[in-house]
Amino acid sequence: MHALDQDDDLADFEPREITIDDVTRRVWVGGQGAGAGAGAGAGAGGPAVIVMTEMPGISPEVARFARWVRDAGFTVWMPSLFGRDGAVPGADEGAAIFRRTCIAATFRAVATGGPGAVTGWLRGLARIAHQACGGPGVGAIGMCFTGNYALSMMLEPAVLAPVLCQPSLPLDAPAAIESPPEELAAVRARLEREDLTVLAYRFAGDAVCRAERFAAYERALGDRFRPRTLPDTAARREGLSPFFARHVPTPHSVVTAHLIDEAGQPTLAARDEILAFFAERLT
């Protein structure tokens, strides 16, 4: 068991430097698909699931969720997109990472004109992961800043099981969706053609991912969008990292920072539903 209040060295994952379209990023791989490196034997292995971190980086809580996915029989591919990998999110450092990422051209956090170039890189990662791990396809889960990325990744045929946790972009338009209309139309057509669905999660009182955003997804995707809204009382309130304690005043992170790891808790049920969704689509 890795302590959530201490930096996580991610020693049970294998770090890989992966270059796609001339952009190199570190990806932490765990499970049978990790090969002979540090992650080998760390889980049952199986089809790939891309776990995309929330802001401000791969925290111990994000790593814990990745281990749950790995231990459920999948090969986790967890790209480093921003922040210090494994670090407990500090209040000042996390805020600085947030500001830098918001103005980065590859992320475009406050623009409503469409996703940043990082989504193309992630689709390439899904292709690589599928080739390496086999199976029917790949799962993808985005959280907060990366929440909508899992939907954009549906333009890659290998991605079969998208999960959106508290999708938070665009920050300046709570009723908008980051994907442009033509992308949403292409995704909806694929969902209907292949009988696929999108799972999505938020807390009722989340001030960043509000009810208006889920309503917009429902209009865009119809009954292919399967929303889950958890009561605020289901959120963990004690022992949060300094970043969340200072900068995230409402319940927000369903399967990471605000998850209560106790039997019978709605957040733990959400985690189990996500794992079952991956199993249904990928095995």
XYZ file of N, CA and C in Angstrom:
849
model
N 0.844 -1.192 0.000
C 0.000 0.000 0.000
C 0.885 1.250 0.000
N 0.637 2.152 -0.935
C 1.414 3.373 -1.046
C 0.689 4.498 -0.291
N 1.428 5.216 0.559
C 0.836 6.299 1.339
C 0.429 7.448 0.426
N -0.767 8.001 0.637
C -1.257 9.072 -0.210
C -0.682 10.425 0.171
N -0.101 10.533 1.370
C 0.461 11.812 1.806
C 1.968 11.895 1.600
N 2.518 10.953 0.850
C 3.945 10.955 0.535
C 4.125 10.769 -0.967
N 5.204 11.343 -1.498
C 5.479 11.183 -2.921
C 5.574 9.701 -3.275
N 5.070 9.355 -4.430
C 5.039 7.972 -4.915
C 6.142 7.819 -5.965
N 7.059 6.863 -5.764
C 8.150 6.696 -6.726
C 7.749 5.914 -7.966
N 6.521 5.415 -8.004
C 6.003 4.691 -9.174
C 6.916 3.537 -9.585
N 7.604 2.939 -8.589
C 8.600 1.909 -8.881
C 7.998 0.645 -9.473
N 6.702 0.436 -9.283
C 6.066 -0.757 -9.833
C 5.509 -0.515 -11.240
N 5.870 0.616 -11.842
C 5.573 0.888 -13.243
C 6.892 1.002 -14.007
N 6.844 0.726 -15.287
C 8.028 0.872 -16.133
C 7.958 2.187 -16.899
N 8.912 3.101 -16.708
C 8.898 4.351 -17.478
C 9.404 4.118 -18.898
N 8.652 4.585 -19.874
C 9.069 4.493 -21.268
C 9.024 5.888 -21.887
N 9.989 6.195 -22.717
C 9.979 7.433 -23.486
C 9.400 7.103 -24.861
N 8.240 7.656 -25.160
C 7.533 7.330 -26.395
C 7.424 8.582 -27.261
N 7.875 8.472 -28.496
C 7.844 9.586 -29.430
C 6.756 9.356 -30.471
N 5.878 10.336 -30.603
C 4.803 10.314 -31.587
C 4.753 11.690 -32.231
N 4.807 11.748 -33.544
C 4.781 13.025 -34.261
C 5.849 13.985 -33.737
N 7.025 13.448 -33.505
C 8.197 14.225 -33.073
C 8.066 14.801 -31.661
N 7.091 14.345 -30.911
C 6.935 14.770 -29.517
C 7.177 13.559 -28.622
N 8.114 13.692 -27.675
C 8.441 12.592 -26.774
C 7.892 12.870 -25.386
N 7.191 11.899 -24.830
C 6.657 11.999 -23.476
C 6.976 10.712 -22.725
N 7.110 10.845 -21.436
C 7.274 9.661 -20.601
C 5.909 9.033 -20.348
N 5.865 7.713 -20.444
C 4.639 6.961 -20.175
C 4.974 5.872 -19.170
N 4.199 5.797 -18.097
C 4.381 4.771 -17.072
C 3.486 3.592 -17.411
N 4.102 2.429 -17.599
C 3.370 1.238 -18.036
C 3.403 0.198 -16.923
N 2.260 -0.388 -16.623
C 2.173 -1.406 -15.580
C 1.278 -2.545 -15.980
N 1.713 -3.774 -15.714
C 0.964 -4.954 -16.086
C 1.788 -5.844 -16.990
N 1.181 -6.872 -17.508
C 1.897 -7.811 -18.355
C 2.536 -7.125 -19.549
N 1.840 -6.098 -20.078
C 2.354 -5.379 -21.234
C 3.567 -4.530 -20.925
N 3.999 -4.475 -19.643
C 5.184 -3.695 -19.310
C 6.457 -4.406 -19.720
N 6.374 -5.661 -20.127
C 7.548 -6.390 -20.578
C 8.418 -6.792 -19.416
N 9.718 -6.761 -19.601
C 10.649 -7.280 -18.598
C 11.124 -6.217 -17.627
N 10.560 -5.010 -17.688
C 11.029 -3.940 -16.822
C 10.419 -4.002 -15.445
N 10.470 -2.851 -14.746
C 10.048 -2.807 -13.352
C 8.587 -3.165 -13.180
N 7.750 -2.892 -14.218
C 6.324 -3.157 -14.074
C 5.927 -4.582 -14.347
N 6.835 -5.407 -14.851
C 6.477 -6.774 -15.187
C 6.072 -7.544 -13.951
N 4.979 -8.257 -14.095
C 4.508 -9.052 -12.969
C 3.761 -8.244 -11.929
N 3.569 -6.940 -12.170
C 2.903 -6.097 -11.188
C 1.395 -6.182 -11.288
N 0.882 -6.965 -12.205
C -0.548 -7.131 -12.343
C -0.815 -8.275 -13.299
N -2.073 -8.575 -13.529
C -2.407 -9.715 -14.366
C -2.160 -9.433 -15.839
N -1.998 -8.167 -16.207
C -1.818 -7.815 -17.603
C -3.132 -7.866 -18.344
N -3.075 -7.672 -19.653
C -4.288 -7.715 -20.441
C -4.381 -6.521 -21.362
N -5.564 -6.256 -21.912
C -5.740 -5.136 -22.839
C -5.321 -3.810 -22.203
N -4.996 -2.857 -23.061
C -4.470 -1.575 -22.582
C -5.578 -0.625 -22.149
N -5.293 0.138 -21.106
C -6.130 1.254 -20.681
C -5.224 2.468 -20.508
N -5.567 3.566 -21.185
C -4.825 4.808 -21.060
C -5.418 5.590 -19.891
N -4.610 5.828 -18.852
C -5.046 6.593 -17.683
C -4.413 7.976 -17.766
N -5.243 8.995 -17.962
C -4.763 10.370 -18.106
C -4.983 11.132 -16.816
N -3.928 11.729 -16.321
C -3.952 12.356 -15.012
C -4.802 13.626 -14.971
N -5.291 13.919 -13.783
C -5.920 15.205 -13.536
C -4.839 16.229 -13.205
N -5.225 17.477 -13.070
C -4.353 18.554 -12.637
C -4.074 18.395 -11.143
N -2.845 18.618 -10.632
C -1.690 19.152 -11.364
C -0.651 18.104 -11.750
N -1.034 16.832 -11.871
C -0.082 15.817 -12.294
C -0.417 14.454 -11.724
N 0.483 13.497 -11.983
C 0.277 12.124 -11.510
C 0.530 12.088 -10.002
N -0.507 12.320 -9.242
C -0.434 12.320 -7.783
C -0.488 10.890 -7.254
N -0.224 10.674 -5.963
C -0.404 9.336 -5.400
C -1.815 8.791 -5.590
N -2.841 9.669 -5.586
C -4.208 9.199 -5.801
C -4.438 8.746 -7.241
N -3.848 9.462 -8.191
C -3.960 9.039 -9.587
C -3.241 7.707 -9.785
N -2.053 7.575 -9.186
C -1.307 6.320 -9.285
C -2.079 5.170 -8.637
N -2.769 5.455 -7.524
C -3.585 4.420 -6.876
C -4.670 3.934 -7.821
N -5.332 4.858 -8.516
C -6.362 4.443 -9.461
C -5.749 3.606 -10.580
N -4.588 4.012 -11.083
C -3.928 3.238 -12.138
C -3.616 1.827 -11.661
N -3.226 1.684 -10.402
C -2.950 0.338 -9.869
C -4.229 -0.487 -9.781
N -5.332 0.144 -9.438
C -6.600 -0.585 -9.419
C -6.931 -1.112 -10.811
N -6.713 -0.296 -11.818
C -6.966 -0.736 -13.190
C -6.025 -1.884 -13.545
N -4.754 -1.731 -13.237
C -3.768 -2.777 -13.520
C -4.123 -4.076 -12.808
N -4.475 -3.975 -11.531
C -4.752 -5.176 -10.748
C -6.076 -5.827 -11.132
N -6.908 -5.106 -11.888
C -8.150 -5.691 -12.407
C -7.912 -6.490 -13.682
N -6.655 -6.521 -14.146
C -6.333 -7.368 -15.285
C -5.994 -6.635 -16.561
N -5.724 -5.332 -16.470
C -5.402 -4.555 -17.655
C -3.948 -4.093 -17.615
N -3.444 -3.672 -18.763
C -2.124 -3.055 -18.825
C -2.323 -1.546 -18.861
N -1.842 -0.866 -17.850
C -2.007 0.576 -17.737
C -0.906 1.299 -18.507
N -1.315 2.304 -19.268
C -0.395 3.234 -19.927
C -0.758 4.626 -19.406
N 0.111 5.196 -18.586
C -0.186 6.452 -17.895
C 0.807 7.528 -18.342
N 0.430 8.355 -19.314
C 1.357 9.362 -19.829
C 1.570 10.519 -18.854
N 2.803 11.012 -18.822
C 3.130 12.205 -18.050
C 2.811 13.421 -18.912
N 1.800 14.164 -18.539
C 1.329 15.286 -19.346
C 1.693 16.636 -18.749
N 1.805 16.710 -17.427
C 2.208 17.936 -16.743
C 2.535 17.584 -15.298
N 3.249 18.472 -14.626
C 3.566 18.285 -13.210
C 4.709 17.327 -12.966
N 4.959 17.055 -11.684
C 6.005 16.120 -11.259
C 5.371 14.769 -10.993
N 5.823 13.773 -11.699
C 5.230 12.448 -11.588
C 5.397 11.880 -10.181
N 4.273 11.476 -9.589
C 4.280 10.854 -8.275
C 4.233 11.814 -7.109
N 4.273 13.104 -7.365
C 4.367 14.084 -6.282
C 3.016 14.330 -5.615
N 3.048 14.509 -4.289
C 1.872 15.014 -3.579
C 1.641 16.453 -4.045
N 0.448 16.787 -4.525
C 0.237 18.127 -5.080
C 0.344 19.229 -4.030
N 1.389 20.033 -4.121
C 1.547 21.174 -3.241
C 0.689 22.342 -3.700
N 0.310 23.216 -2.780
C -0.602 24.305 -3.116
C 0.014 25.278 -4.114
N 1.210 25.769 -3.832
C 1.829 26.760 -4.713
C 2.351 26.123 -5.998
N 3.019 24.992 -5.875
C 3.551 24.331 -7.059
C 2.415 23.909 -7.981
N 1.347 23.359 -7.409
C 0.219 22.931 -8.222
C -0.424 24.089 -8.962
N -0.557 25.225 -8.287
C -1.135 26.404 -8.937
C -0.261 26.882 -10.087
N 1.057 26.832 -9.904
C 1.975 27.240 -10.962
C 1.875 26.310 -12.161
N 1.775 25.004 -11.908
C 1.622 24.030 -12.998
C 0.326 24.292 -13.750
N -0.725 24.576 -13.006
C -2.017 24.866 -13.625
C -1.913 26.076 -14.551
N -1.278 27.147 -14.075
C -1.160 28.356 -14.896
C -0.343 28.084 -16.157
N 0.781 27.378 -16.015
C 1.620 27.095 -17.178
C 0.887 26.248 -18.203
N 0.156 25.252 -17.724
C -0.534 24.356 -18.648
C -1.675 25.068 -19.352
N -2.333 25.969 -18.648
C -3.457 26.693 -19.238
C -3.051 27.525 -20.451
N -1.829 28.040 -20.434
C -1.412 28.902 -21.544
C -0.622 28.139 -22.605
N -0.378 26.845 -22.369
C 0.377 26.053 -23.338
C -0.465 25.815 -24.579
N 0.143 25.984 -25.749
C -0.594 25.844 -27.006
C -1.130 24.437 -27.199
N -0.458 23.436 -26.628
C -0.907 22.059 -26.843
C -2.118 21.698 -25.998
N -2.491 22.530 -25.034
C -3.631 22.198 -24.176
C -4.820 23.143 -24.370
N -4.566 24.428 -24.556
C -5.628 25.395 -24.851
C -6.765 25.319 -23.839
N -6.449 25.525 -22.574
C -7.435 25.299 -21.521
C -8.619 26.242 -21.562
N -8.423 27.490 -21.959
C -9.534 28.437 -21.893
C -10.133 28.723 -23.257
N -9.702 27.994 -24.276
C -10.257 28.202 -25.609
C -11.414 27.246 -25.842
N -12.425 27.716 -26.574
C -13.562 26.857 -26.888
C -13.501 26.345 -28.325
N -12.407 26.596 -29.012
C -12.321 26.233 -30.411
C -11.927 24.797 -30.672
N -11.643 24.026 -29.642
C -11.315 22.625 -29.871
C -10.185 22.167 -29.000
N -9.936 20.853 -28.954
C -8.903 20.307 -28.093
C -7.516 20.643 -28.591
N -6.548 20.588 -27.724
C -5.175 20.870 -28.099
C -4.540 19.714 -28.826
N -3.338 19.971 -29.345
C -2.641 18.962 -30.137
C -2.325 17.710 -29.333
N -2.361 17.797 -28.016
C -2.048 16.632 -27.198
C -2.996 15.471 -27.477
N -4.222 15.742 -27.904
C -5.160 14.643 -28.151
C -4.729 13.797 -29.343
N -4.098 14.420 -30.343
C -3.553 13.644 -31.449
C -2.446 12.713 -30.987
N -1.615 13.208 -30.072
C -0.547 12.379 -29.514
C -1.149 11.209 -28.735
N -2.197 11.464 -28.000
C -2.831 10.413 -27.212
C -3.497 9.364 -28.093
N -4.043 9.777 -29.213
C -4.593 8.783 -30.143
C -3.484 7.896 -30.687
N -2.319 8.492 -30.950
C -1.180 7.687 -31.372
C -0.744 6.718 -30.294
N -0.786 7.163 -29.041
C -0.438 6.281 -27.929
C -1.412 5.105 -27.851
N -2.689 5.368 -28.091
C -3.675 4.283 -28.072
C -3.361 3.244 -29.140
N -2.935 3.682 -30.312
C -2.575 2.733 -31.371
C -1.389 1.870 -30.946
N -0.372 2.510 -30.371
C 0.816 1.783 -29.916
C 0.443 0.785 -28.824
N -0.371 1.230 -27.863
C -0.763 0.362 -26.757
C -1.573 -0.828 -27.251
N -2.445 -0.597 -28.230
C -3.250 -1.696 -28.763
C -2.369 -2.711 -29.473
N -1.424 -2.234 -30.247
C -0.507 -3.141 -30.935
C 0.309 -3.963 -29.935
N 0.694 -3.333 -28.827
C 1.527 -4.015 -27.838
C 0.744 -5.017 -27.006
N -0.508 -4.697 -26.695
C -1.269 -5.505 -25.732
C -2.329 -6.391 -26.369
N -2.729 -6.084 -27.583
C -3.745 -6.895 -28.242
C -5.127 -6.688 -27.655
N -5.977 -7.662 -27.848
C -7.352 -7.566 -27.374
C -8.229 -6.811 -28.357
N -9.519 -6.716 -28.052
C -10.446 -6.027 -28.955
C -10.127 -4.557 -29.166
N -9.563 -3.899 -28.136
C -9.292 -2.476 -28.237
C -8.717 -1.930 -26.949
N -8.841 -0.619 -26.795
C -8.201 0.117 -25.699
C -9.255 0.891 -24.921
N -9.076 0.988 -23.604
C -9.882 1.862 -22.777
C -9.151 3.169 -22.546
N -9.895 4.221 -22.205
C -9.285 5.519 -21.928
C -10.106 6.238 -20.875
N -9.430 6.781 -19.877
C -10.104 7.585 -18.866
C -9.362 8.896 -18.699
N -10.114 9.991 -18.809
C -9.577 11.317 -18.568
C -10.208 11.906 -17.330
N -9.463 12.781 -16.658
C -9.914 13.340 -15.390
C -9.696 14.855 -15.382
N -10.732 15.593 -15.029
C -10.598 17.032 -14.846
C -10.101 17.672 -16.141
N -8.903 18.218 -16.127
C -8.301 18.886 -17.276
C -8.266 17.983 -18.506
N -8.047 16.684 -18.294
C -7.958 15.734 -19.406
C -9.267 14.982 -19.637
N -10.323 15.361 -18.931
C -11.562 14.593 -18.981
C -12.095 14.373 -20.382
N -12.170 15.445 -21.172
C -12.725 15.327 -22.514
C -11.782 14.626 -23.483
N -10.500 14.493 -23.109
C -9.549 13.838 -24.012
C -9.989 12.414 -24.338
N -10.598 11.742 -23.367
C -11.049 10.368 -23.617
C -12.099 10.333 -24.722
N -12.910 11.389 -24.824
C -13.901 11.453 -25.896
C -13.223 11.733 -27.235
N -12.286 12.681 -27.253
C -11.567 12.996 -28.488
C -10.794 11.788 -29.004
N -10.357 10.930 -28.095
C -9.615 9.740 -28.500
C -10.490 8.743 -29.248
N -11.810 8.916 -29.218
C -12.697 8.027 -29.954
C -12.556 8.172 -31.465
N -11.833 9.178 -31.928
C -11.527 9.271 -33.348
C -10.489 8.233 -33.760
N -9.860 7.588 -32.788
C -8.950 6.475 -33.034
C -9.742 5.176 -32.917
N -9.806 4.356 -33.970
C -10.637 3.141 -33.941
C -10.281 2.160 -32.833
N -9.041 2.178 -32.343
C -8.651 1.229 -31.298
C -9.345 1.511 -29.970
N -9.800 2.745 -29.747
C -10.395 3.122 -28.461
C -11.862 2.707 -28.445
N -12.216 1.847 -27.491
C -13.570 1.296 -27.412
C -14.313 1.669 -26.139
N -13.593 2.105 -25.099
C -14.230 2.303 -23.789
C -13.785 3.631 -23.183
N -14.457 4.733 -23.526
C -14.079 6.048 -22.995
C -14.814 6.388 -21.693
N -14.061 6.937 -20.741
C -14.630 7.371 -19.460
C -14.203 8.810 -19.211
N -15.179 9.662 -18.913
C -14.919 11.072 -18.646
C -15.202 11.343 -17.168
N -14.159 11.639 -16.398
C -14.341 12.006 -14.997
C -14.199 13.514 -14.845
N -15.267 14.140 -14.363
C -15.337 15.577 -14.145
C -14.623 16.387 -15.226
N -15.027 16.236 -16.524
C -14.380 16.992 -17.599
C -14.546 18.495 -17.377
N -13.434 19.227 -17.315
C -13.447 20.596 -16.797
C -13.167 21.675 -17.828
N -12.934 21.310 -19.070
C -12.639 22.307 -20.095
C -13.821 22.444 -21.051
N -14.035 23.660 -21.579
C -13.292 24.895 -21.343
C -13.642 25.536 -20.000
N -12.639 26.086 -19.351
C -12.826 26.638 -18.023
C -13.745 27.852 -18.008
N -13.770 28.586 -19.104
C -14.526 29.844 -19.119
C -15.920 29.700 -19.708
N -16.359 28.461 -19.960
C -17.686 28.243 -20.543
C -18.270 26.962 -19.974
N -18.908 27.028 -18.806
C -19.353 25.813 -18.106
C -20.389 24.995 -18.851
N -21.070 25.574 -19.825
C -22.080 24.829 -20.572
C -21.548 24.334 -21.917
N -20.255 24.514 -22.153
C -19.665 24.130 -23.431
C -18.902 22.816 -23.310
N -18.567 22.236 -24.467
C -17.753 21.030 -24.562
C -16.489 21.389 -25.321
N -15.362 20.846 -24.908
C -14.102 21.206 -25.541
C -14.041 20.787 -27.004
N -14.655 19.661 -27.354
C -14.604 19.172 -28.731
C -15.403 20.079 -29.659
N -14.879 20.351 -30.870
C -15.643 21.128 -31.845
C -16.807 20.308 -32.383
N -17.814 20.966 -32.975
C -19.024 20.260 -33.421
C -18.749 19.121 -34.384
N -17.814 19.304 -35.318
C -17.564 18.238 -36.289
C -16.971 17.001 -35.620
N -16.164 17.211 -34.579
C -15.618 16.061 -33.852
C -16.723 15.348 -33.089
N -17.586 16.103 -32.429
C -18.692 15.494 -31.700
C -19.583 14.691 -32.638
N -19.829 15.233 -33.824
C -20.678 14.526 -34.785
C -20.020 13.217 -35.216
N -18.707 13.253 -35.450
C -18.001 12.029 -35.860
C -17.990 10.998 -34.744
N -17.814 11.467 -33.502
C -17.807 10.548 -32.367
C -19.191 9.930 -32.187
N -20.234 10.764 -32.257
C -21.586 10.215 -32.090
C -21.903 9.193 -33.178
N -21.511 9.471 -34.407
C -21.763 8.525 -35.497
C -21.064 7.197 -35.217
N -19.843 7.267 -34.707
C -19.139 6.017 -34.402
C -19.798 5.275 -33.240
N -20.196 6.003 -32.204
C -20.851 5.364 -31.066
C -22.096 4.605 -31.509
N -22.880 5.220 -32.381
C -24.112 4.576 -32.841
C -23.807 3.430 -33.799
N -22.844 3.630 -34.668
C -22.513 2.601 -35.656
C -21.992 1.332 -34.999
N -21.177 1.503 -33.936
C -20.531 0.361 -33.294
C -21.173 -0.019 -31.963
N -22.304 0.613 -31.639
C -23.038 0.328 -30.403
C -22.137 0.513 -29.179
N -21.493 1.675 -29.092
C -20.605 2.005 -27.985
C -21.234 3.087 -27.112
N -20.728 3.212 -25.908
C -21.222 4.222 -24.984
C -20.064 4.928 -24.295
N -20.389 6.070 -23.686
C -19.427 6.880 -22.948
C -19.914 6.997 -21.513
N -19.072 6.619 -20.550
C -19.403 6.823 -19.144
C -18.841 8.166 -18.685
N -19.568 8.854 -17.806
C -19.106 10.146 -17.298
C -19.542 10.330 -15.850
N -18.670 10.984 -15.064
C -18.899 11.128 -13.630
C -18.620 12.560 -13.182
N -19.423 13.012 -12.210
C -19.197 14.297 -11.561
C -19.910 14.295 -10.214
N -19.513 15.211 -9.350
C -20.245 15.457 -8.113
C -21.292 16.540 -8.361
N -22.400 16.450 -7.660
C -23.516 17.368 -7.886
C -23.121 18.822 -7.684
N -22.280 19.083 -6.682
C -21.930 20.465 -6.366
C -20.617 20.928 -6.940
N -20.064 20.195 -7.889
C -18.786 20.567 -8.490
C -18.923 21.923 -9.181
N -18.092 22.883 -8.765
C -18.167 24.228 -9.324
C -17.441 24.348 -10.656
N -16.648 23.337 -11.020
C -15.886 23.380 -12.265
C -16.581 22.583 -13.357
N -16.903 21.335 -13.073
C -17.682 20.513 -14.004
C -19.129 20.550 -13.538
N -19.888 21.461 -14.111
C -21.244 21.712 -13.634
C -22.276 20.913 -14.423
N -23.502 20.941 -13.918
C -24.578 20.176 -14.558
C -24.788 20.610 -16.003
N -24.527 21.884 -16.306
C -24.708 22.381 -17.667
C -23.808 21.654 -18.666
N -22.623 21.269 -18.209
C -21.716 20.566 -19.124
C -22.241 19.169 -19.456
N -22.733 18.470 -18.456
C -23.287 17.146 -18.725
C -24.523 17.253 -19.621
N -25.312 18.300 -19.431
C -26.472 18.502 -20.295
C -26.035 18.716 -21.742
N -24.924 19.430 -21.926
C -24.403 19.649 -23.278
C -23.937 18.338 -23.903
N -23.282 17.487 -23.114
C -22.873 16.183 -23.630
C -24.095 15.351 -24.023
N -25.135 15.402 -23.220
C -26.332 14.624 -23.532
C -26.974 15.102 -24.828
N -26.973 16.418 -25.046
C -27.517 16.938 -26.309
C -26.657 16.485 -27.493
N -25.351 16.471 -27.303
C -24.448 16.144 -28.405
C -24.408 14.650 -28.714
N -24.504 13.800 -27.675
C -24.281 12.368 -27.855
C -25.519 11.518 -27.646
N -26.606 12.117 -27.198
C -27.831 11.368 -27.003
C -27.694 10.294 -25.939
N -28.372 9.174 -26.151
C -28.358 8.127 -25.133
C -27.065 7.322 -25.131
N -26.123 7.692 -25.988
C -24.796 7.069 -25.942
C -23.955 7.632 -24.804
N -24.403 8.724 -24.232
C -23.738 9.344 -23.092
C -24.421 8.874 -21.817
N -23.652 8.240 -20.929
C -24.211 7.665 -19.705
C -23.662 8.430 -18.488
N -24.367 9.468 -18.038
C -23.860 10.306 -16.945
C -24.149 9.713 -15.573
N -23.244 9.959 -14.646
C -23.409 9.581 -13.256
C -23.083 10.817 -12.402
N -24.042 11.240 -11.595
C -23.818 12.380 -10.713
C -23.897 11.912 -9.271
N -22.805 12.079 -8.540
C -22.718 11.616 -7.157
C -23.057 12.760 -6.198
N -23.686 12.446 -5.060
C -23.976 13.501 -4.077
C -22.698 14.026 -3.445
N -22.712 15.283 -3.063
C -21.534 15.886 -2.441
C -21.147 15.172 -1.150
N -22.123 14.581 -0.472
C -21.844 13.874 0.776
C -20.973 12.643 0.557
N -20.828 12.201 -0.711
C -20.014 11.026 -1.014
C -18.534 11.360 -1.146
N -18.186 12.643 -1.069
C -16.805 13.057 -1.307
C -15.965 13.021 -0.031
N -14.743 12.569 -0.162
C -13.759 12.626 0.922
C -13.428 14.091 1.213
N -13.385 14.437 2.481
C -13.139 15.822 2.887
C -11.878 15.982 3.721
N -11.424 14.905 4.325
C -10.266 14.976 5.223
C -9.031 14.408 4.545
N -7.864 14.921 4.942
C -6.608 14.377 4.469
C -6.278 14.706 3.026
N -6.887 15.756 2.478
C -6.608 16.142 1.105
C -5.215 16.756 0.989
N -4.637 16.685 -0.192
C -3.333 17.299 -0.440
C -3.441 18.818 -0.311
N -2.326 19.506 -0.098
C -2.376 20.971 0.012
C -3.018 21.653 -1.197
N -2.761 21.161 -2.402
C -3.356 21.774 -3.593
C -4.875 21.680 -3.548
N -5.396 20.503 -3.260
C -6.849 20.341 -3.233
C -7.462 21.091 -2.046
N -6.788 21.068 -0.916
C -7.320 21.750 0.262
C -7.458 23.251 0.021
N -6.515 23.844 -0.715
C -6.544 25.289 -0.916
C -7.321 25.702 -2.155
N -7.194 24.951 -3.244
C -7.674 25.432 -4.533
C -8.921 24.727 -5.070
N -9.359 23.651 -4.433
C -10.529 22.919 -4.932
C -11.573 22.884 -3.817
N -12.387 23.928 -3.694
C -13.289 24.048 -2.540
C -14.519 23.152 -2.591
N -14.867 22.628 -3.765
C -16.055 21.775 -3.878
C -15.630 20.351 -4.249
N -16.465 19.357 -3.982
C -16.157 17.989 -4.422
C -15.912 17.965 -5.926
N -14.891 17.225 -6.352
C -14.497 17.298 -7.755
C -13.985 15.967 -8.297
N -12.959 15.396 -7.675
C -12.243 14.256 -8.249
C -12.853 12.939 -7.786
N -13.695 12.351 -8.640
C -14.531 11.226 -8.238
C -13.723 9.993 -7.871
N -12.709 9.633 -8.674
C -11.995 8.377 -8.431
C -10.573 8.585 -7.906
N -10.247 9.815 -7.509
C -8.898 10.071 -7.001
C -8.965 10.807 -5.669
N -8.750 12.105 -5.672
C -8.595 12.851 -4.420
C -9.816 12.770 -3.518
N -11.020 12.790 -4.081
C -12.236 12.817 -3.262
C -12.879 11.444 -3.102
N -12.209 10.402 -3.558
C -12.725 9.044 -3.377
C -12.550 8.602 -1.929
N -13.582 7.963 -1.384
C -13.505 7.368 -0.045
C -13.334 5.868 -0.223
N -12.189 5.368 0.176
C -11.835 3.966 -0.057
C -12.395 3.085 1.059
N -13.718 2.994 1.091
C -14.410 2.180 2.079
C -15.576 1.473 1.404
N -15.839 0.250 1.815
C -16.946 -0.520 1.245
C -18.259 0.243 1.411
N -19.078 0.216 0.367
C -20.370 0.859 0.404
C -20.369 2.316 0.004
N -19.196 2.895 -0.235
C -19.123 4.302 -0.610
C -19.440 4.485 -2.091
N -20.206 5.536 -2.451
C -20.553 5.757 -3.860
C -19.337 5.946 -4.759
N -18.281 6.560 -4.256
C -17.094 6.746 -5.095
C -16.418 5.408 -5.396
N -16.415 4.507 -4.428
C -15.834 3.186 -4.675
C -16.712 2.402 -5.651
N -18.023 2.593 -5.565
C -18.923 1.956 -6.527
C -18.678 2.492 -7.932
N -18.376 3.796 -8.036
C -18.049 4.382 -9.340
C -16.788 3.750 -9.901
N -15.773 3.581 -9.061
C -14.552 2.912 -9.508
C -14.861 1.518 -10.040
N -15.658 0.766 -9.300
C -15.980 -0.601 -9.710
C -16.773 -0.625 -11.008
N -17.649 0.347 -11.191
C -18.407 0.415 -12.436
C -17.477 0.682 -13.621
N -16.499 1.536 -13.427
C -15.534 1.829 -14.483
C -14.735 0.580 -14.839
N -14.261 -0.146 -13.825
C -13.509 -1.368 -14.085
C -14.364 -2.399 -14.818
N -15.638 -2.491 -14.446
C -16.548 -3.425 -15.119
C -16.795 -2.999 -16.563
N -16.870 -1.701 -16.798
C -17.039 -1.170 -18.154
C -15.858 -1.544 -19.035
N -14.644 -1.377 -18.499
C -13.458 -1.786 -19.250
C -13.498 -3.294 -19.545
N -13.884 -4.076 -18.548
C -13.921 -5.527 -18.741
C -14.941 -5.917 -19.816
N -16.093 -5.259 -19.806
C -17.138 -5.581 -20.767
C -16.689 -5.288 -22.193
N -16.014 -4.158 -22.377
C -15.650 -3.734 -23.727
C -14.343 -4.319 -24.244
N -13.435 -4.648 -23.330
C -12.068 -4.972 -23.752
C -11.682 -6.444 -23.598
N -12.521 -7.231 -22.939
C -12.152 -8.635 -22.727
C -13.222 -9.579 -23.273
